Short mmCIF file of C-alpha atoms and ligand atoms in Angstrom, two decimals:
data_model
loop_
_atom_site.label_atom_id
_atom_site.label_comp_id
_atom_site.label_asym_id
_atom_site.label_seq_id
_atom_site.Cartn_x
_atom_site.Cartn_y
_atom_site.Cartn_z
CA MET A 1 -11.79 16.63 -11.74
CA SER A 2 -13.51 14.36 -9.18
CA ASP A 3 -11.67 11.39 -7.69
CA LEU A 4 -13.98 9.03 -9.56
CA ALA A 5 -13.23 10.74 -12.87
CA ALA A 6 -9.48 10.68 -12.14
CA PHE A 7 -9.76 6.96 -11.43
CA LEU A 8 -11.75 6.16 -14.53
CA ARG A 9 -9.28 8.08 -16.67
CA ALA A 10 -6.31 6.24 -15.15
CA TRP A 11 -8.14 2.91 -15.48
CA ALA A 12 -8.89 3.54 -19.16
CA ARG A 13 -5.16 4.21 -19.73
CA ASP A 14 -3.86 1.19 -17.80
CA PRO A 15 -6.58 -1.16 -16.46
CA LEU A 16 -4.18 -3.82 -15.15
CA SER A 17 -2.19 -1.42 -13.03
CA ILE A 18 -5.22 0.44 -11.62
CA ALA A 19 -7.31 -2.74 -11.22
CA ALA A 20 -10.36 -0.85 -9.92
CA VAL A 21 -12.76 1.63 -11.49
CA ALA A 22 -13.29 3.67 -8.33
CA PRO A 23 -11.29 4.60 -5.23
CA SER A 24 -11.76 2.39 -2.15
CA GLY A 25 -14.53 3.44 0.22
CA PRO A 26 -14.18 4.76 3.79
CA SER A 27 -15.05 1.37 5.32
CA LEU A 28 -12.05 -0.33 3.68
CA ALA A 29 -9.86 2.69 4.51
CA ARG A 30 -10.76 2.28 8.19
CA LEU A 31 -10.08 -1.48 8.10
CA ILE A 32 -6.69 -1.31 6.43
CA THR A 33 -5.46 1.41 8.79
CA ALA A 34 -7.13 0.01 11.95
CA GLU A 35 -3.89 -1.24 13.55
CA ILE A 36 -1.76 1.76 12.64
CA THR A 37 -0.72 4.07 15.45
CA ALA A 38 1.41 7.20 15.45
CA ASP A 39 4.37 5.37 17.03
CA MET A 40 4.66 3.23 13.87
CA ALA A 41 5.93 6.27 11.95
CA PRO A 42 7.32 6.56 9.40
CA VAL A 43 4.75 4.65 7.35
CA ILE A 44 5.09 3.65 3.69
CA GLU A 45 2.04 3.58 1.44
CA LEU A 46 2.18 1.77 -1.91
CA GLY A 47 -0.32 2.63 -4.67
CA PRO A 48 -2.16 5.41 -2.80
CA GLY A 49 -4.15 6.48 -5.91
CA THR A 50 -6.21 9.52 -4.90
CA GLY A 51 -5.22 9.17 -1.22
CA VAL A 52 -8.21 7.49 0.46
CA PHE A 53 -5.95 5.45 2.77
CA THR A 54 -3.54 8.37 3.19
CA LYS A 55 -6.35 10.48 4.62
CA ALA A 56 -7.31 7.61 6.97
CA LEU A 57 -3.67 7.35 8.14
CA ILE A 58 -3.68 11.05 9.01
CA GLU A 59 -6.99 10.63 10.85
CA ARG A 60 -5.26 7.93 12.91
CA GLY A 61 -2.66 10.43 14.09
CA LEU A 62 0.15 10.06 11.55
CA ARG A 63 1.74 13.32 10.47
CA GLU A 64 1.85 13.97 6.75
CA ALA A 65 5.61 14.36 7.03
CA ASP A 66 5.85 10.78 8.33
CA LEU A 67 4.29 9.33 5.17
CA ILE A 68 6.18 8.02 2.13
CA LEU A 69 3.79 7.60 -0.79
CA VAL A 70 4.90 5.46 -3.75
CA GLU A 71 2.63 5.82 -6.77
CA SER A 72 3.40 4.85 -10.38
CA GLU A 73 0.66 6.88 -12.08
CA ALA A 74 1.88 10.43 -12.79
CA ASP A 75 -1.54 12.12 -12.46
CA PHE A 76 -2.15 10.48 -9.08
CA ALA A 77 1.35 11.39 -7.89
CA ARG A 78 0.71 15.08 -8.75
CA LEU A 79 -2.66 14.99 -7.00
CA LEU A 80 -1.05 13.48 -3.88
CA GLU A 81 1.58 16.24 -3.86
CA VAL A 82 -1.17 18.85 -3.86
CA ARG A 83 -3.31 17.08 -1.26
CA PHE A 84 -0.51 16.07 1.11
CA PRO A 85 2.20 18.70 0.57
CA GLN A 86 4.32 17.59 3.51
CA ALA A 87 4.34 13.89 2.60
CA ARG A 88 7.20 12.46 0.56
CA VAL A 89 5.67 11.45 -2.77
CA LEU A 90 7.69 9.15 -5.04
CA GLN A 91 6.42 8.69 -8.55
CA GLY A 92 7.65 5.26 -9.59
CA ASP A 93 7.44 1.50 -9.31
CA ALA A 94 6.89 0.06 -5.85
CA ALA A 95 9.21 -2.80 -6.83
CA ARG A 96 12.04 -0.27 -6.55
CA VAL A 97 11.09 1.06 -3.14
CA ARG A 98 14.36 -0.16 -1.60
CA ARG A 99 16.26 2.45 -3.63
CA HIS A 100 14.64 5.19 -1.57
CA ARG A 101 16.04 4.22 1.80
CA ALA A 102 17.52 7.71 2.17
CA LEU A 103 14.02 9.19 2.38
CA LEU A 104 13.60 7.52 5.75
CA ASN A 105 16.35 9.76 7.16
CA GLY A 106 18.02 6.84 8.94
CA ASP A 107 14.75 5.61 10.48
CA LEU A 108 13.08 2.35 9.51
CA ALA A 109 9.32 2.27 8.90
CA GLY A 110 6.88 0.65 11.35
CA ALA A 111 4.29 -0.32 8.74
CA THR A 112 3.44 -0.45 5.04
CA ILE A 113 -0.08 -0.07 3.65
CA SER A 114 -0.60 -1.39 0.14
CA GLY A 115 -3.33 -0.71 -2.38
CA LEU A 116 -1.27 -2.32 -5.15
CA PRO A 117 -2.93 -4.83 -7.50
CA VAL A 118 -0.59 -7.60 -6.28
CA LEU A 119 -2.99 -10.34 -7.38
CA SER A 120 -2.19 -9.59 -11.01
CA MET A 121 1.57 -9.40 -10.41
CA ASN A 122 3.95 -12.27 -11.10
CA ALA A 123 6.04 -13.87 -8.37
CA ALA A 124 9.18 -11.89 -9.30
CA GLN A 125 7.36 -8.55 -8.97
CA GLN A 126 5.76 -9.59 -5.68
CA MET A 127 9.15 -10.74 -4.40
CA LYS A 128 10.80 -7.38 -5.16
CA ILE A 129 8.00 -5.45 -3.48
CA MET A 130 7.86 -7.59 -0.35
CA ARG A 131 11.63 -7.83 0.03
CA GLY A 132 12.04 -4.09 -0.53
CA CYS A 133 9.41 -3.14 2.02
CA PHE A 134 10.59 -5.56 4.71
CA ASP A 135 14.15 -4.27 4.20
CA LEU A 136 12.81 -0.79 4.98
CA MET A 137 10.80 -1.87 8.03
CA ARG A 138 12.13 -2.29 11.56
CA PRO A 139 11.59 -5.47 13.64
CA GLY A 140 7.87 -5.90 14.26
CA GLY A 141 7.04 -4.05 11.02
CA ARG A 142 3.70 -4.96 9.50
CA PHE A 143 2.57 -4.97 5.85
CA TYR A 144 -1.17 -4.47 5.24
CA GLN A 145 -2.61 -5.44 1.86
CA PHE A 146 -6.21 -5.37 0.72
CA SER A 147 -7.60 -7.70 -1.90
CA TYR A 148 -10.86 -8.64 -3.60
CA SER A 149 -9.62 -12.25 -3.46
CA PRO A 150 -10.74 -14.67 -0.71
CA VAL A 151 -7.11 -15.72 -0.17
CA CYS A 152 -3.96 -13.70 0.44
CA PRO A 153 -2.90 -12.24 -2.94
CA VAL A 154 0.82 -12.57 -2.14
CA ARG A 155 1.85 -16.03 -3.37
CA ARG A 156 2.76 -18.66 -0.79
CA PRO A 157 6.25 -19.37 -2.31
CA VAL A 158 7.03 -15.64 -2.07
CA LEU A 159 6.01 -15.56 1.59
CA GLU A 160 7.95 -18.76 2.36
CA ARG A 161 11.11 -17.62 0.59
CA LEU A 162 11.15 -14.37 2.56
CA GLY A 163 10.24 -15.94 5.91
CA LEU A 164 6.88 -14.17 6.08
CA ARG A 165 3.41 -15.21 7.12
CA ALA A 166 -0.02 -13.80 6.21
CA ARG A 167 -3.11 -13.48 8.34
CA ARG A 168 -6.57 -12.42 7.15
CA LEU A 169 -7.50 -9.58 9.48
CA SER A 170 -11.01 -8.64 8.46
CA SER A 171 -13.25 -7.94 5.51
CA THR A 172 -15.96 -5.52 4.50
CA VAL A 173 -18.96 -5.85 2.22
CA ARG A 174 -19.37 -2.07 2.42
CA ASN A 175 -16.91 -1.63 -0.43
CA LEU A 176 -17.39 -2.10 -4.14
CA PRO A 177 -16.35 -4.83 -4.66
CA PRO A 178 -16.21 -6.35 -1.13
CA ALA A 179 -12.62 -6.63 0.08
CA ALA A 180 -10.47 -8.27 2.75
CA VAL A 181 -7.36 -7.00 4.54
CA TYR A 182 -4.32 -9.23 5.08
CA GLU A 183 -1.54 -8.56 7.55
CA ILE A 184 1.89 -9.87 6.58
CA SER A 185 4.69 -10.11 9.13
CA ARG A 186 8.00 -11.88 9.67
CA ILE A 187 7.44 -15.48 10.88
CA ASP A 188 9.86 -15.14 13.79
CA GLU A 189 8.18 -12.04 15.29
C1 SAM B 201 -6.58 -0.55 -6.88
S1 SAM B 201 -5.78 1.05 -7.05
C2 SAM B 201 -5.84 1.50 -5.30
C3 SAM B 201 -5.76 2.99 -5.06
C4 SAM B 201 -6.06 3.43 -3.63
N1 SAM B 201 -5.14 2.85 -2.67
C5 SAM B 201 -7.49 3.05 -3.25
O1 SAM B 201 -7.64 2.04 -2.54
O2 SAM B 201 -8.41 3.75 -3.68
C6 SAM B 201 -4.08 0.60 -7.35
C7 SAM B 201 -3.10 1.74 -7.25
O3 SAM B 201 -1.76 1.22 -7.34
C8 SAM B 201 -1.01 2.00 -8.27
N2 SAM B 201 0.05 1.10 -8.79
C9 SAM B 201 -0.12 0.01 -9.59
N3 SAM B 201 1.06 -0.59 -9.82
C10 SAM B 201 2.00 0.12 -9.14
C11 SAM B 201 3.41 -0.02 -8.96
N4 SAM B 201 4.09 -1.01 -9.53
N5 SAM B 201 4.06 0.88 -8.20
C12 SAM B 201 3.38 1.91 -7.59
N6 SAM B 201 2.04 2.10 -7.73
C13 SAM B 201 1.35 1.21 -8.48
C14 SAM B 201 -2.04 2.43 -9.30
O4 SAM B 201 -1.61 3.53 -10.05
C15 SAM B 201 -3.22 2.74 -8.37
O5 SAM B 201 -3.12 4.04 -7.84
#
């Protein structure tokens, strides 16, 4: 099955959680991974879908074994296991990412890339995801989120409560629909 067909099938099953009818394009994959370097390993990816951003992370020098992929959709999780056999694939809710600290083997991550539909999530869900990821990231850790929205999709009260700030990094019209990338970091870093 093609990636597009896999996406459409998943979208038909659960449109709110997939929130797109096709995988992101290479232009957005390049943008969201542009600041990632191999010394940021391990890297967490939330909502990888068919692995468009995962592939871009590997092209930027990350080893598969340094990637932790958290995907709720079972078919996507199986596909990721086949495509990236050395990566650690967790099938489950990104809001529970903190439970998987052991997978980091004592290391903390340098970055998180997120393809999650955070715009449609309530504040409590966003809070769990952001808190969980920042707990698993070392000082200087960065969270990269793409969105079709012109403003950061993580709510301001969530950012303020967790002592985080968001910066719009860049955007691309060479994606359907056009998308922007936001970088979220701790305020005091
Ligand atoms: C908009 S798609 C993005 C997929 C891929 N990153 C891309 O850009 O092509 C959203 C992805 O997040 C996954 N997802 C949605 N909610 C999730 C959750 N709570 N935990 C983990 N994955 C989730 C969906 O299954 C889907 O793969």
